Coordinates of C-alpha atoms and ligand atoms in Angstrom, one line a residue:
Chain A
X1 CA -0.2 -0.1 -0.3
X2 CA 1.6 3.4 -0.5
X3 CA 0.9 6.3 1.4
X4 CA -1.4 7.8 -0.1
X5 CA -3.9 4.2 0.4
X6 CA -2.3 4.1 3.8
X7 CA -3.7 7.3 5.4
X8 CA -7.1 7.4 3.1
X9 CA -7.8 4.0 5.0
X10 CA -7.1 5.1 8.4
X11 CA -9.4 8.0 8.1
X12 CA -13.3 7.5 8.6
X13 CA -15.5 8.3 5.5
X14 CA -18.0 9.7 8.1
X15 CA -22.0 10.6 7.3
X16 CA -24.1 13.4 6.2
X17 CA -24.9 15.4 9.2
X18 CA -27.3 18.1 9.8
X19 CA -25.4 21.6 9.0
X20 CA -23.8 23.4 11.9
X21 CA -25.3 25.8 14.3
X22 CA -24.7 29.3 12.2
X23 CA -22.6 31.8 14.6
X24 CA -23.4 35.6 14.3
X25 CA -21.2 37.9 12.6
X26 CA -21.8 41.3 14.0
X27 CA -21.9 43.8 11.0
X28 CA -21.1 47.8 10.6
X29 CA -24.3 49.9 10.5
X30 CA -24.7 52.8 7.9
X31 CA -22.0 53.3 5.2
X32 CA -19.9 50.8 4.0
X33 CA -17.7 52.9 3.4
X34 CA -17.3 55.1 6.0
X35 CA -16.8 51.9 8.2
X36 CA -14.4 50.7 5.6
X37 CA -12.5 54.1 6.3
X38 CA -13.2 53.9 10.1
X39 CA -11.5 50.7 10.2
X40 CA -8.0 51.7 7.8
X41 CA -7.9 54.7 10.7
X42 CA -7.7 52.0 13.6
X43 CA -4.7 50.0 11.3
X44 CA -2.9 53.1 10.8
X45 CA -4.2 52.8 7.2
X46 CA -4.6 56.5 5.6
X47 CA -7.2 57.5 2.7
X48 CA -6.2 59.2 0.1
X49 CA -8.3 61.1 -3.0
X50 CA -7.9 60.5 -6.3
X51 CA -5.9 63.8 -7.2
X52 CA -3.5 63.2 -4.2
X53 CA -2.1 60.5 -6.8
X54 CA 0.3 63.0 -9.1
X55 CA 3.0 63.4 -5.7
X56 CA 3.3 60.0 -5.4
X57 CA 4.3 59.3 -9.1
X58 CA 8.2 59.6 -10.0
X59 CA 10.7 57.9 -11.5
X60 CA 10.8 55.4 -8.8
X61 CA 6.8 55.0 -8.9
X62 CA 5.5 51.3 -10.3
X63 CA 2.1 51.6 -11.1
X64 CA 0.2 48.6 -12.7
X65 CA -1.1 48.7 -15.9
X66 CA -4.5 48.1 -15.1
X67 CA -4.6 50.7 -12.5
X68 CA -3.7 53.4 -15.4
X69 CA -6.8 52.4 -17.7
X70 CA -9.0 52.4 -13.6
X71 CA -7.0 56.0 -13.1
X72 CA -6.9 59.2 -15.2
X73 CA -4.1 60.3 -13.3
X74 CA -2.1 57.1 -13.6
X75 CA -2.8 56.5 -17.4
X76 CA -0.1 56.6 -20.3
X77 CA 2.5 56.2 -17.5
X78 CA 5.3 54.2 -18.3
X79 CA 7.0 52.4 -15.2
X80 CA 10.9 53.0 -15.7
X81 CA 12.4 51.1 -12.7
X82 CA 12.5 47.5 -11.4
X83 CA 9.4 46.5 -9.3
X84 CA 12.0 45.1 -6.9
X85 CA 13.4 48.3 -7.2
X86 CA 10.6 50.4 -6.5
X87 CA 10.2 52.9 -3.9
X88 CA 6.1 53.5 -4.4
X89 CA 3.9 51.0 -5.4
X90 CA 0.5 51.6 -6.8
X91 CA -2.2 48.6 -7.7
X92 CA -5.6 47.9 -8.1
X93 CA -8.0 46.1 -5.7
X94 CA -10.7 44.0 -6.7
X95 CA -12.9 44.6 -3.7
X96 CA -12.4 45.8 -0.2
X97 CA -14.1 44.5 3.1
X98 CA -15.2 47.3 5.9
X99 CA -15.4 45.4 8.9
X100 CA -12.0 44.5 8.9
X101 CA -10.6 47.3 7.0
X102 CA -8.7 44.7 4.4
X103 CA -8.3 44.9 0.8
X104 CA -8.4 42.0 -1.8
X105 CA -5.9 42.0 -4.6
X106 CA -6.2 39.5 -7.5
X107 CA -3.2 38.5 -9.1
X108 CA -3.1 38.6 -13.4
X109 CA -4.0 40.7 -16.0
X110 CA -1.6 42.5 -15.2
X111 CA -1.9 42.8 -11.5
X112 CA 1.5 41.2 -9.9
X113 CA 1.1 39.9 -6.6
X114 CA 4.7 41.7 -6.1
X115 CA 3.0 45.3 -6.5
X116 CA 1.2 45.0 -3.7
X117 CA 4.1 43.5 -1.5
X118 CA 8.2 44.9 -2.8
X119 CA 7.5 48.7 -2.4
X120 CA 7.6 50.7 1.2
X121 CA 4.8 52.3 0.1
X122 CA 2.2 50.8 -1.4
X123 CA -1.0 52.3 -2.6
X124 CA -4.3 50.4 -3.3
X125 CA -7.0 51.8 -5.1
X126 CA -10.2 50.5 -4.3
X127 CA -13.7 51.7 -5.7
X128 CA -16.5 52.8 -3.4
X129 CA -18.4 49.9 -5.2
X130 CA -16.6 47.8 -3.7
X131 CA -16.7 47.4 -0.8
X132 CA -18.2 44.6 1.1
X133 CA -19.9 45.6 5.2
X134 CA -17.9 41.5 6.1
X135 CA -16.4 38.7 5.8
X136 CA -18.9 36.6 4.9
X137 CA -19.9 38.8 1.7
X138 CA -16.1 38.6 0.6
X139 CA -15.7 35.0 0.6
X140 CA -18.6 35.0 -1.1
X141 CA -17.6 37.1 -4.1
X142 CA -13.8 35.4 -3.8
X143 CA -13.2 35.7 -7.1
X144 CA -10.9 32.9 -9.4
X145 CA -7.1 32.7 -9.2
X146 CA -4.4 33.3 -6.6
X147 CA -6.1 36.4 -4.3
X148 CA -4.6 37.5 -1.2
X149 CA -6.4 40.2 1.7
X150 CA -4.3 43.0 2.8
X151 CA -5.0 44.3 5.9
X152 CA -2.4 47.1 6.9
X153 CA 1.2 47.1 7.2
X154 CA 3.4 44.0 7.0
X155 CA 4.4 44.4 10.7
X156 CA 6.2 42.1 13.2
X157 CA 6.5 42.1 17.5
X158 CA 8.9 39.6 17.6
X159 CA 11.4 42.0 19.4
X160 CA 10.1 42.4 22.9
X161 CA 6.7 43.4 21.9
X162 CA 7.3 46.5 20.0
X163 CA 5.6 46.6 16.5
X164 CA 7.0 47.4 14.1
X165 CA 6.0 47.9 10.3
X166 CA 7.3 47.6 7.2
X167 CA 9.5 44.1 8.3
X168 CA 8.9 42.3 4.8
X169 CA 6.6 43.9 2.8
X170 CA 4.8 48.4 3.0
X171 CA 6.1 50.1 6.0
X172 CA 2.9 52.6 4.8
X173 CA -0.6 51.2 3.3
X174 CA -2.6 54.4 1.6
X175 CA -5.4 53.5 0.1
X176 CA -7.0 56.1 -2.7
X177 CA -10.9 55.5 -3.0
X178 CA -12.3 55.9 -6.6
X179 CA -15.9 55.9 -7.9
X180 CA -19.0 57.2 -6.5
X181 CA -20.8 54.7 -3.7
X182 CA -23.3 53.5 -6.0
Chain B
X1 CA 2.7 40.6 35.6
X2 CA -1.0 40.1 36.7
X3 CA -2.2 43.6 35.2
X4 CA 0.4 43.2 31.5
X5 CA -2.0 39.5 31.5
X6 CA -5.1 40.8 32.3
X7 CA -4.4 43.2 29.0
X8 CA -3.1 40.9 27.0
X9 CA -6.4 38.9 27.5
X10 CA -8.4 41.8 26.9
X11 CA -7.0 42.1 23.1
X12 CA -8.4 39.0 22.7
X13 CA -11.7 39.2 24.5
X14 CA -11.8 43.0 23.0
X15 CA -11.7 41.3 18.8
X16 CA -13.8 38.3 19.6
X17 CA -16.7 40.9 20.4
X18 CA -16.0 43.0 17.7
X19 CA -16.2 40.4 15.4
X20 CA -19.4 37.9 16.9
X21 CA -22.6 38.7 19.0
X22 CA -21.2 36.1 20.8
X23 CA -18.3 34.3 20.8
X24 CA -19.0 31.4 22.9
X25 CA -21.1 30.0 20.5
X26 CA -18.2 31.2 17.5
X27 CA -16.2 28.8 19.5
X28 CA -18.5 26.3 19.5
X29 CA -19.3 26.6 16.2
X30 CA -15.5 25.8 15.4
X31 CA -15.3 23.5 17.4
X32 CA -18.6 21.6 15.4
X33 CA -17.0 22.5 12.2
X34 CA -13.6 20.6 13.1
X35 CA -15.6 17.8 14.5
X36 CA -16.9 17.2 10.7
X37 CA -13.7 17.1 9.7
X38 CA -12.6 14.7 11.9
X39 CA -15.4 12.6 10.9
X40 CA -15.1 12.9 7.4
X41 CA -11.5 13.4 6.8
X42 CA -10.7 10.7 4.3
X43 CA -14.2 11.9 2.1
X44 CA -12.5 15.6 2.2
X45 CA -9.0 14.8 1.5
X46 CA -9.8 13.0 -1.4
X47 CA -12.3 16.0 -2.2
X48 CA -9.4 18.6 -1.7
X49 CA -6.5 16.2 -4.3
X50 CA -8.9 16.2 -6.9
X51 CA -9.9 20.0 -6.9
X52 CA -5.9 20.7 -5.9
X53 CA -4.3 18.2 -9.2
X54 CA -7.2 19.8 -11.4
X55 CA -5.7 23.4 -10.1
X56 CA -2.2 22.1 -11.3
X57 CA -1.2 21.5 -7.3
X58 CA 0.7 18.3 -7.4
X59 CA 0.1 16.1 -4.3
X60 CA 2.1 14.2 -2.6
X61 CA 1.8 12.0 0.6
X62 CA 4.4 11.2 3.6
X63 CA 3.1 8.3 6.7
X64 CA 5.9 9.8 8.6
X65 CA 8.8 12.7 9.1
X66 CA 10.9 10.4 7.2
X67 CA 9.1 10.0 4.3
X68 CA 7.8 13.6 4.3
X69 CA 11.3 15.2 4.7
X70 CA 12.8 12.2 2.0
X71 CA 9.5 14.0 -0.9
X72 CA 11.4 17.2 0.2
X73 CA 14.1 17.2 -0.2
X74 CA 14.3 15.1 -3.7
X75 CA 12.0 17.6 -5.2
X76 CA 14.2 20.4 -3.6
X77 CA 16.7 18.5 -6.1
X78 CA 14.7 18.7 -8.7
X79 CA 14.7 22.8 -9.1
X80 CA 17.6 23.6 -7.0
X81 CA 21.7 22.9 -6.5
X82 CA 23.4 22.8 -3.0
X83 CA 24.2 26.4 -1.9
X84 CA 21.2 27.0 -3.3
X85 CA 19.3 29.2 -1.4
X86 CA 15.5 28.2 0.0
X87 CA 13.4 30.5 1.7
X88 CA 10.9 29.7 4.6
X89 CA 7.9 30.5 6.0
X90 CA 7.1 29.9 9.4
X91 CA 5.3 26.4 9.8
X92 CA 5.3 24.5 12.8
X93 CA 4.5 21.1 10.6
X94 CA 8.0 21.8 8.9
X95 CA 9.8 22.3 12.5
X96 CA 7.4 19.1 13.8
X97 CA 9.7 17.0 11.4
X98 CA 12.7 18.7 11.5
X99 CA 12.9 19.3 8.2
X100 CA 16.1 22.6 7.9
X101 CA 18.3 20.1 9.1
X102 CA 17.9 17.5 5.9
X103 CA 18.2 20.4 3.9
X104 CA 20.9 21.5 5.5
X105 CA 22.3 17.7 5.1
X106 CA 21.5 18.2 1.2
X107 CA 24.3 21.3 1.1
X108 CA 20.9 23.6 0.6
X109 CA 20.9 27.3 2.5
X110 CA 18.1 27.0 3.8
X111 CA 16.6 30.6 5.6
X112 CA 13.7 31.6 7.8
X113 CA 12.7 34.5 6.8
X114 CA 9.7 35.0 10.1
X115 CA 12.0 37.3 12.1
X116 CA 11.6 35.7 15.2
X117 CA 12.7 32.3 13.1
X118 CA 15.3 33.8 11.8
X119 CA 17.5 34.7 15.0
X120 CA 16.1 30.8 16.4
X121 CA 18.1 29.9 13.0
X122 CA 21.5 32.7 13.4
X123 CA 21.2 31.4 17.2
X124 CA 20.7 27.6 16.3
X125 CA 18.4 28.2 18.7
X126 CA 14.5 26.6 19.2
X127 CA 11.0 28.6 19.3
X128 CA 10.3 28.9 22.7
X129 CA 6.6 29.7 21.3
X130 CA 4.1 29.0 18.4
X131 CA 3.7 32.1 17.6
X132 CA 5.8 34.6 18.8
X133 CA 9.2 32.4 18.6
X134 CA 11.3 34.3 20.7
X135 CA 9.3 35.6 23.1
X136 CA 12.8 34.2 25.5
X137 CA 14.8 36.6 24.4
X138 CA 15.9 40.5 24.4
X139 CA 17.0 43.1 21.8
X140 CA 20.9 43.4 24.0
X141 CA 21.2 39.5 23.0
X142 CA 19.3 40.6 19.6
X143 CA 21.6 42.6 19.1
X144 CA 24.6 40.9 19.7
X145 CA 23.6 38.7 17.3
X146 CA 23.2 40.4 14.5
X147 CA 26.3 42.2 14.5
X148 CA 27.8 39.2 15.5
X149 CA 26.2 37.9 12.1
X150 CA 27.6 41.7 10.1
X151 CA 24.2 42.3 9.6
X152 CA 24.2 46.1 10.2
X153 CA 25.9 48.7 12.2
X154 CA 25.2 47.6 16.2
X155 CA 21.9 49.1 17.4
X156 CA 19.2 47.7 20.3
X157 CA 16.8 49.7 18.6
X158 CA 13.5 47.0 17.5
X159 CA 13.1 49.2 14.6
X160 CA 16.7 50.0 13.3
X161 CA 17.0 46.0 13.5
X162 CA 13.8 45.0 11.8
X163 CA 15.2 47.0 8.9
X164 CA 17.8 45.6 8.8
X165 CA 16.2 41.9 8.8
X166 CA 14.9 43.0 6.7
X167 CA 17.4 44.6 3.9
X168 CA 19.1 41.4 4.1
X169 CA 15.9 38.6 3.9
X170 CA 15.2 40.6 0.7
X171 CA 18.1 39.8 -1.0
X172 CA 17.9 36.7 0.1
X173 CA 13.9 36.5 -1.7
X174 CA 15.2 37.6 -4.5
X175 CA 17.8 34.9 -4.7
X176 CA 15.9 31.9 -3.2
X177 CA 15.4 29.1 -6.0
X178 CA 12.1 27.4 -3.5
X179 CA 9.8 28.5 -1.4
X180 CA 8.6 26.2 1.1
X181 CA 5.9 27.0 3.5
X182 CA 2.9 25.4 6.0
X183 CA -0.7 25.8 5.5
X184 CA -3.2 27.1 8.0
X185 CA -6.6 25.9 6.0
X186 CA -6.9 23.7 2.9
X187 CA -10.2 24.4 1.4
X188 CA -11.7 20.5 0.0
X189 CA -14.5 22.1 -2.1
X190 CA -12.1 24.8 -4.6
X191 CA -8.7 23.3 -3.9
X192 CA -7.6 26.6 -2.1
X193 CA -4.1 26.8 0.0
X194 CA -4.7 29.6 2.7
X195 CA -2.1 30.6 4.4
X196 CA -2.2 33.7 7.3
X197 CA 0.4 36.4 8.1
X198 CA 1.5 39.4 9.6
X199 CA 5.0 40.3 8.1
X200 CA 4.7 38.9 4.4
X201 CA 7.6 36.6 4.1
X202 CA 4.9 34.0 3.5
X203 CA 3.7 36.0 0.4
X204 CA 7.5 36.8 -0.7
X205 CA 8.6 33.0 -0.3
X206 CA 4.8 31.6 -2.1
X207 CA 5.2 34.1 -4.9
X208 CA 9.0 34.7 -6.0
X209 CA 10.5 31.4 -6.2
X210 CA 9.8 29.4 -8.8
X211 CA 9.0 26.2 -6.9
X212 CA 6.6 26.3 -4.5
X213 CA 5.9 23.4 -1.7
X214 CA 3.6 23.8 1.2
X215 CA 3.8 20.5 4.2
X216 CA 0.3 20.7 6.2
X217 CA -0.6 17.7 8.7
X218 CA -3.7 15.9 7.5
X219 CA -6.4 17.8 10.0
X220 CA -5.9 20.8 8.4
X221 CA -8.4 20.8 5.8
X222 CA -12.1 22.5 5.5
X223 CA -14.8 21.5 4.1
X224 CA -15.4 25.1 1.5
X225 CA -14.5 28.7 2.1
X226 CA -17.8 29.2 3.7
X227 CA -16.2 28.3 6.8
X228 CA -12.7 30.9 6.9
X229 CA -15.1 34.3 7.5
X230 CA -15.9 32.4 10.7
X231 CA -12.3 30.8 11.2
X232 CA -9.5 33.6 9.7
X233 CA -10.6 36.2 12.4
X234 CA -11.2 33.6 15.2
X235 CA -7.8 32.7 14.7
X236 CA -6.3 36.0 14.2
X237 CA -8.0 37.2 17.4
X238 CA -7.0 34.4 19.2
X239 CA -3.4 35.0 18.4
X240 CA -2.8 38.6 18.7
X241 CA -6.2 40.3 19.4
X242 CA -6.6 41.1 15.7
X243 CA -9.8 41.4 13.6
X244 CA -7.5 39.8 11.1
X245 CA -3.7 38.7 9.8
X246 CA -2.4 41.3 7.9
X247 CA -2.2 39.2 5.2
X248 CA -4.5 36.1 4.0
X249 CA -3.5 33.9 0.8
X250 CA -6.0 32.3 -1.1
X251 CA -3.3 30.2 -3.1
X252 CA -5.0 27.8 -5.8
X253 CA -2.3 27.6 -8.8
X254 CA 0.7 28.3 -10.0
X255 CA 1.6 30.7 -12.4
X256 CA -0.8 31.2 -14.9
X257 CA -0.4 32.3 -18.4
X258 CA -2.0 35.7 -17.9
X259 CA -0.1 36.3 -14.7
X260 CA 3.8 38.0 -14.1
X261 CA 4.9 36.1 -11.4
X262 CA 4.4 33.3 -9.1
X263 CA 6.0 30.6 -8.6
X264 CA 5.7 27.9 -11.8
X265 CA 5.0 24.5 -9.8
X266 CA 3.0 24.2 -6.6
X267 CA 3.6 20.9 -4.5
X268 CA 1.2 20.3 -2.0
X269 CA 2.5 17.6 1.1
X270 CA 0.2 15.9 3.2
X271 CA 1.3 14.5 6.3
X272 CA -0.1 11.8 8.2
X273 CA 3.4 11.3 11.4
X274 CA 1.1 10.0 13.5
X275 CA -2.2 11.7 13.0
X276 CA -3.9 8.6 12.4
X277 CA -3.4 7.2 15.4
X278 CA -4.0 9.8 17.3
X279 CA -7.5 9.9 15.1
X280 CA -8.7 6.5 15.8
X281 CA -7.1 7.0 20.1
X282 CA -8.6 8.8 23.6
X283 CA -6.5 12.1 22.4
X284 CA -8.7 13.1 19.0
X285 CA -9.9 16.3 20.1
X286 CA -6.7 17.4 19.9
X287 CA -6.3 17.4 16.3
X288 CA -8.6 20.4 16.5
X289 CA -6.1 22.7 17.2
X290 CA -5.9 25.7 14.2
X291 CA -1.9 26.8 16.5
X292 CA -3.0 30.0 17.9
X293 CA -1.4 30.1 21.0
X294 CA -4.3 30.8 23.8
X295 CA -3.7 28.3 25.5
X296 CA 0.1 29.0 25.9
X297 CA -0.8 32.7 26.9
X298 CA -2.9 31.8 29.4
X299 CA -1.6 28.9 30.7
X300 CA 0.5 29.9 34.1
X301 CA 2.8 27.0 34.0
X302 CA 4.1 27.9 30.7
X303 CA 4.4 31.8 31.4
X304 CA 6.6 30.1 34.1
X305 CA 8.8 28.0 32.3
X306 CA 8.8 29.2 28.9
X307 CA 8.2 26.7 25.6
X308 CA 11.7 25.7 25.9
X309 CA 11.4 23.4 29.2
X310 CA 8.9 21.2 27.0
X311 CA 11.2 20.0 25.4
X312 CA 8.7 19.8 22.2
X313 CA 8.1 21.8 19.4
X314 CA 5.0 21.7 20.8
X315 CA 4.6 23.7 23.9
X316 CA 2.6 24.8 26.5
X317 CA -1.5 23.2 27.2
X318 CA -0.9 22.4 23.4
X319 CA 2.2 20.9 23.3
X320 CA 1.2 18.9 26.4
X321 CA -1.4 16.7 24.8
X322 CA 0.0 16.8 21.0
X323 CA 3.2 15.2 21.9
X324 CA 2.6 12.3 24.2
X325 CA -0.7 11.8 21.3
X326 CA 1.7 12.2 18.4
X327 CA 4.9 10.0 19.8
X328 CA 3.7 8.3 22.6
X329 CA 2.7 8.9 26.1
X330 CA 6.3 6.5 27.4
X331 CA 8.2 9.7 25.7
X332 CA 6.1 13.0 26.1
X333 CA 4.0 11.8 29.1
X334 CA 5.4 13.8 32.0
X335 CA 4.6 17.1 30.0
X336 CA 0.9 16.4 30.9
X337 CA 2.2 16.9 34.7
X338 CA 3.3 20.4 34.0
X339 CA -0.5 21.4 34.7
X340 CA -2.2 23.0 37.1
X341 CA -5.9 22.1 35.2
X342 CA -6.9 25.5 36.3
X343 CA -8.9 24.9 32.8
X344 CA -8.0 28.7 31.0
X345 CA -6.8 26.5 28.3
X346 CA -9.9 25.7 27.8
X347 CA -11.8 28.2 27.8
X348 CA -9.2 30.2 25.6
X349 CA -9.7 27.9 23.1
X350 CA -11.2 29.2 19.7
X351 CA -12.1 25.5 18.6
X352 CA -12.8 24.9 22.3
X353 CA -10.7 21.7 23.1
X354 CA -11.4 19.7 27.0
X355 CA -7.1 20.2 27.1
X356 CA -7.9 19.6 31.1
X357 CA -9.7 16.4 30.3
X358 CA -7.5 14.8 27.7
X359 CA -4.4 15.9 30.5
X360 CA -5.7 13.9 33.3
X361 CA -6.5 11.1 30.6
X362 CA -2.7 11.3 29.8
X363 CA -1.6 11.3 33.5
X364 CA -3.3 8.2 33.9
X365 CA -0.7 6.4 31.0
X366 CA 2.0 8.0 32.0
X367 CA 4.2 7.7 35.2
X368 CA 7.3 9.3 35.5
X369 CA 8.4 12.7 36.7
X370 CA 11.3 13.8 34.8
X371 CA 10.0 16.6 32.9
X372 CA 7.6 18.0 35.8
X373 CA 10.5 18.7 38.2
X374 CA 12.4 19.6 35.1
X375 CA 9.7 22.3 34.6
X376 CA 9.6 23.4 38.2
X377 CA 13.2 24.2 38.1
X378 CA 13.4 26.2 35.4
X379 CA 10.0 28.3 36.5
X380 CA 12.7 29.3 39.2
X381 CA 15.6 29.6 36.5
X382 CA 13.6 32.0 34.2
X383 CA 12.4 34.0 36.8
X384 CA 15.7 35.2 37.7
X385 CA 17.3 34.7 34.6
X386 CA 14.7 36.4 31.9
X387 CA 12.7 39.0 33.5
X388 CA 11.0 39.0 30.3
X389 CA 8.9 36.2 31.0
X390 CA 7.3 37.8 33.3
X391 CA 6.1 41.0 30.8
X392 CA 5.0 37.8 28.5
X393 CA 1.1 39.1 28.5
X394 CA 2.7 42.3 26.7
X395 CA 4.3 40.5 24.1
X396 CA 1.2 40.1 21.7
X397 CA -0.4 43.4 22.5
X398 CA 0.8 46.0 19.7
X399 CA -0.6 44.0 16.6
X400 CA -4.1 44.5 17.7
X401 CA -6.0 47.6 17.2
X402 CA -5.2 49.8 20.1
X403 CA -8.5 52.3 20.3
X404 CA -11.8 50.2 21.2
X405 CA -13.5 49.8 18.4
X406 CA -16.6 52.4 17.6
X407 CA -19.2 50.5 15.6
X408 CA -19.2 47.8 18.7
X409 CA -22.3 49.8 20.7
X410 CA -24.4 49.5 17.4
X411 CA -23.4 46.5 15.0
X412 CA -26.3 45.4 16.0
X413 CA -27.5 43.6 12.9
X414 CA -27.1 40.1 13.3
X415 CA -27.2 37.6 10.2
X416 CA -26.4 33.8 9.9
X417 CA -23.8 31.9 8.1
X418 CA -24.6 28.9 6.1
X419 CA -27.8 31.0 4.3
X420 CA -27.5 34.6 5.4
X421 CA -27.1 36.6 2.2
X422 CA -27.4 34.1 -1.3
X423 CA -29.4 36.0 -4.3
X424 CA -30.1 39.0 -2.5
X425 CA -26.4 40.2 -2.2
X426 CA -25.4 39.1 -5.7
X427 CA -28.0 41.1 -7.2
X428 CA -27.1 43.9 -5.0
X429 CA -23.5 43.3 -5.8
X430 CA -24.0 43.3 -10.1
X431 CA -26.2 46.3 -9.9
X432 CA -23.5 47.9 -8.3
X433 CA -20.7 47.2 -10.1
Ligands
SF4_501 S1 -5.0 24.2 21.5 FE1 -6.3 25.4 21.1 S2 -5.9 27.6 22.3 FE2 -3.7 26.0 22.3 S3 -3.3 26.9 20.0 FE3 -4.8 24.7 19.7 S4 -6.4 26.3 18.9 FE4 -5.3 27.7 20.2

């Protein structure tokens, strides 16, 4: 018998059972946009306006190709820097979660995973109408493919419990809200 | 120390209350789901394997540590040569099988990339906590290690030390041929490998190198993604008092045609190593463990003795049960005596494992005083040498949001897990996008 069979034969097949009891989740009241901003605030992530983007564009900025399609300020920008050496990374997101202040990024079609990881400053573009109340909806709408939820900046508290941002990923995460709410 | 531990517990409780209307009910549900998983393990693992294969992830099965090490070393030899860098994300499973030792023997340069694990590695030490591995070290000790390894000018500033590690490890990520990680949850219905972390090193390990190898115990499987809105925040809150870890990765496939980065090959190694025995015995409940570390944080014995005294990679109340369950009460049964049976561990456990009950059962089966004596002795020794251990309770707090969540009082609307949103929500979403 190979390892697969040995292991599987020692595991129970199981009978169908009743669904488990449902836990109740606390949900944000009112506007998901305001709730999202409040959560970001608690995480120390700043929100910026579309017109503030220009201030972050320079020779060491990496802009994801499809971010330019979404935001005029980035349209036509040519990347001059290797992504590994970029100081600012600007990337698009597919949805955001009000309850936790998280964004969901998906790789493919112009989006690279390193764009939200390697540069010390990370700007995430979030459409106001893509903000969902909680993880429940985010998991329901989980896009196909390789995705990640990002909640604030990379951080560690390994040395004597002192919180230090930017151990491996971005030291600073900024969220640029675009579009209308409806 | 009492006030430090009180605020620590508060961070966990505050996060749970922000997330769930009734946290104990969330714990009961998580426990019920894990029971379901253990009862249906064969079905779920077969489903997981099929999904992974169809997503392009290669699946390997390992009966024990020896086989798992062999499989992983062989995979590494296929895509790297001796001297090449292999980057590792924090994984208890790889520590359980002592993988680094085998990779080093095969001539690879294995680099731990979690800050705590990195310090442990350069000091030839062992982790003392499953979530915060260097809780036993002072900044002075870390400063000395970094300057010995020539990572930068001598400094005792945590921020500067962290930046030195960042610069050093960034080079390793760029060089690495292979990345190795654990798995927090593997989703049977979709084949997603779900990994959680705060640092971002997991993300580098599973993105930058051309090959990603993930090692998981058989019990890490969950039926569907619908279980994650419960388990992800429950794990984050129990571990560090956060609502969600900084990163949650849903790894589904190797690099696709339209992707510009990510590994070209992904291997999932599914590990038994004693788990199927535990499944059929009296300690089966311990397989529900999601390695959050909450039981260590509240345990009066752990807090005085530190993790090293347990003599096993799994320490604290979890280790007192898991070590003898996996490796036999003959070898590690003494650990069960290192408990006052105060019940704090069971209370905080996000999956409600009846740890005190399991410890009593192990005590029935084991009979030697050596380890408990060692622990009693060590608690004195540690207290005098490492005042830091006393400050333990404050260690994880900085990761939790500092302010009280303003929605707490008004978040009264409630929803249920299995059916709640459905078509209405989708309709609402489609209209908006
Ligand atoms: S036994 Fe429970 S509390 Fe302890 S690490 Fe496992 S899940 Fe967490």
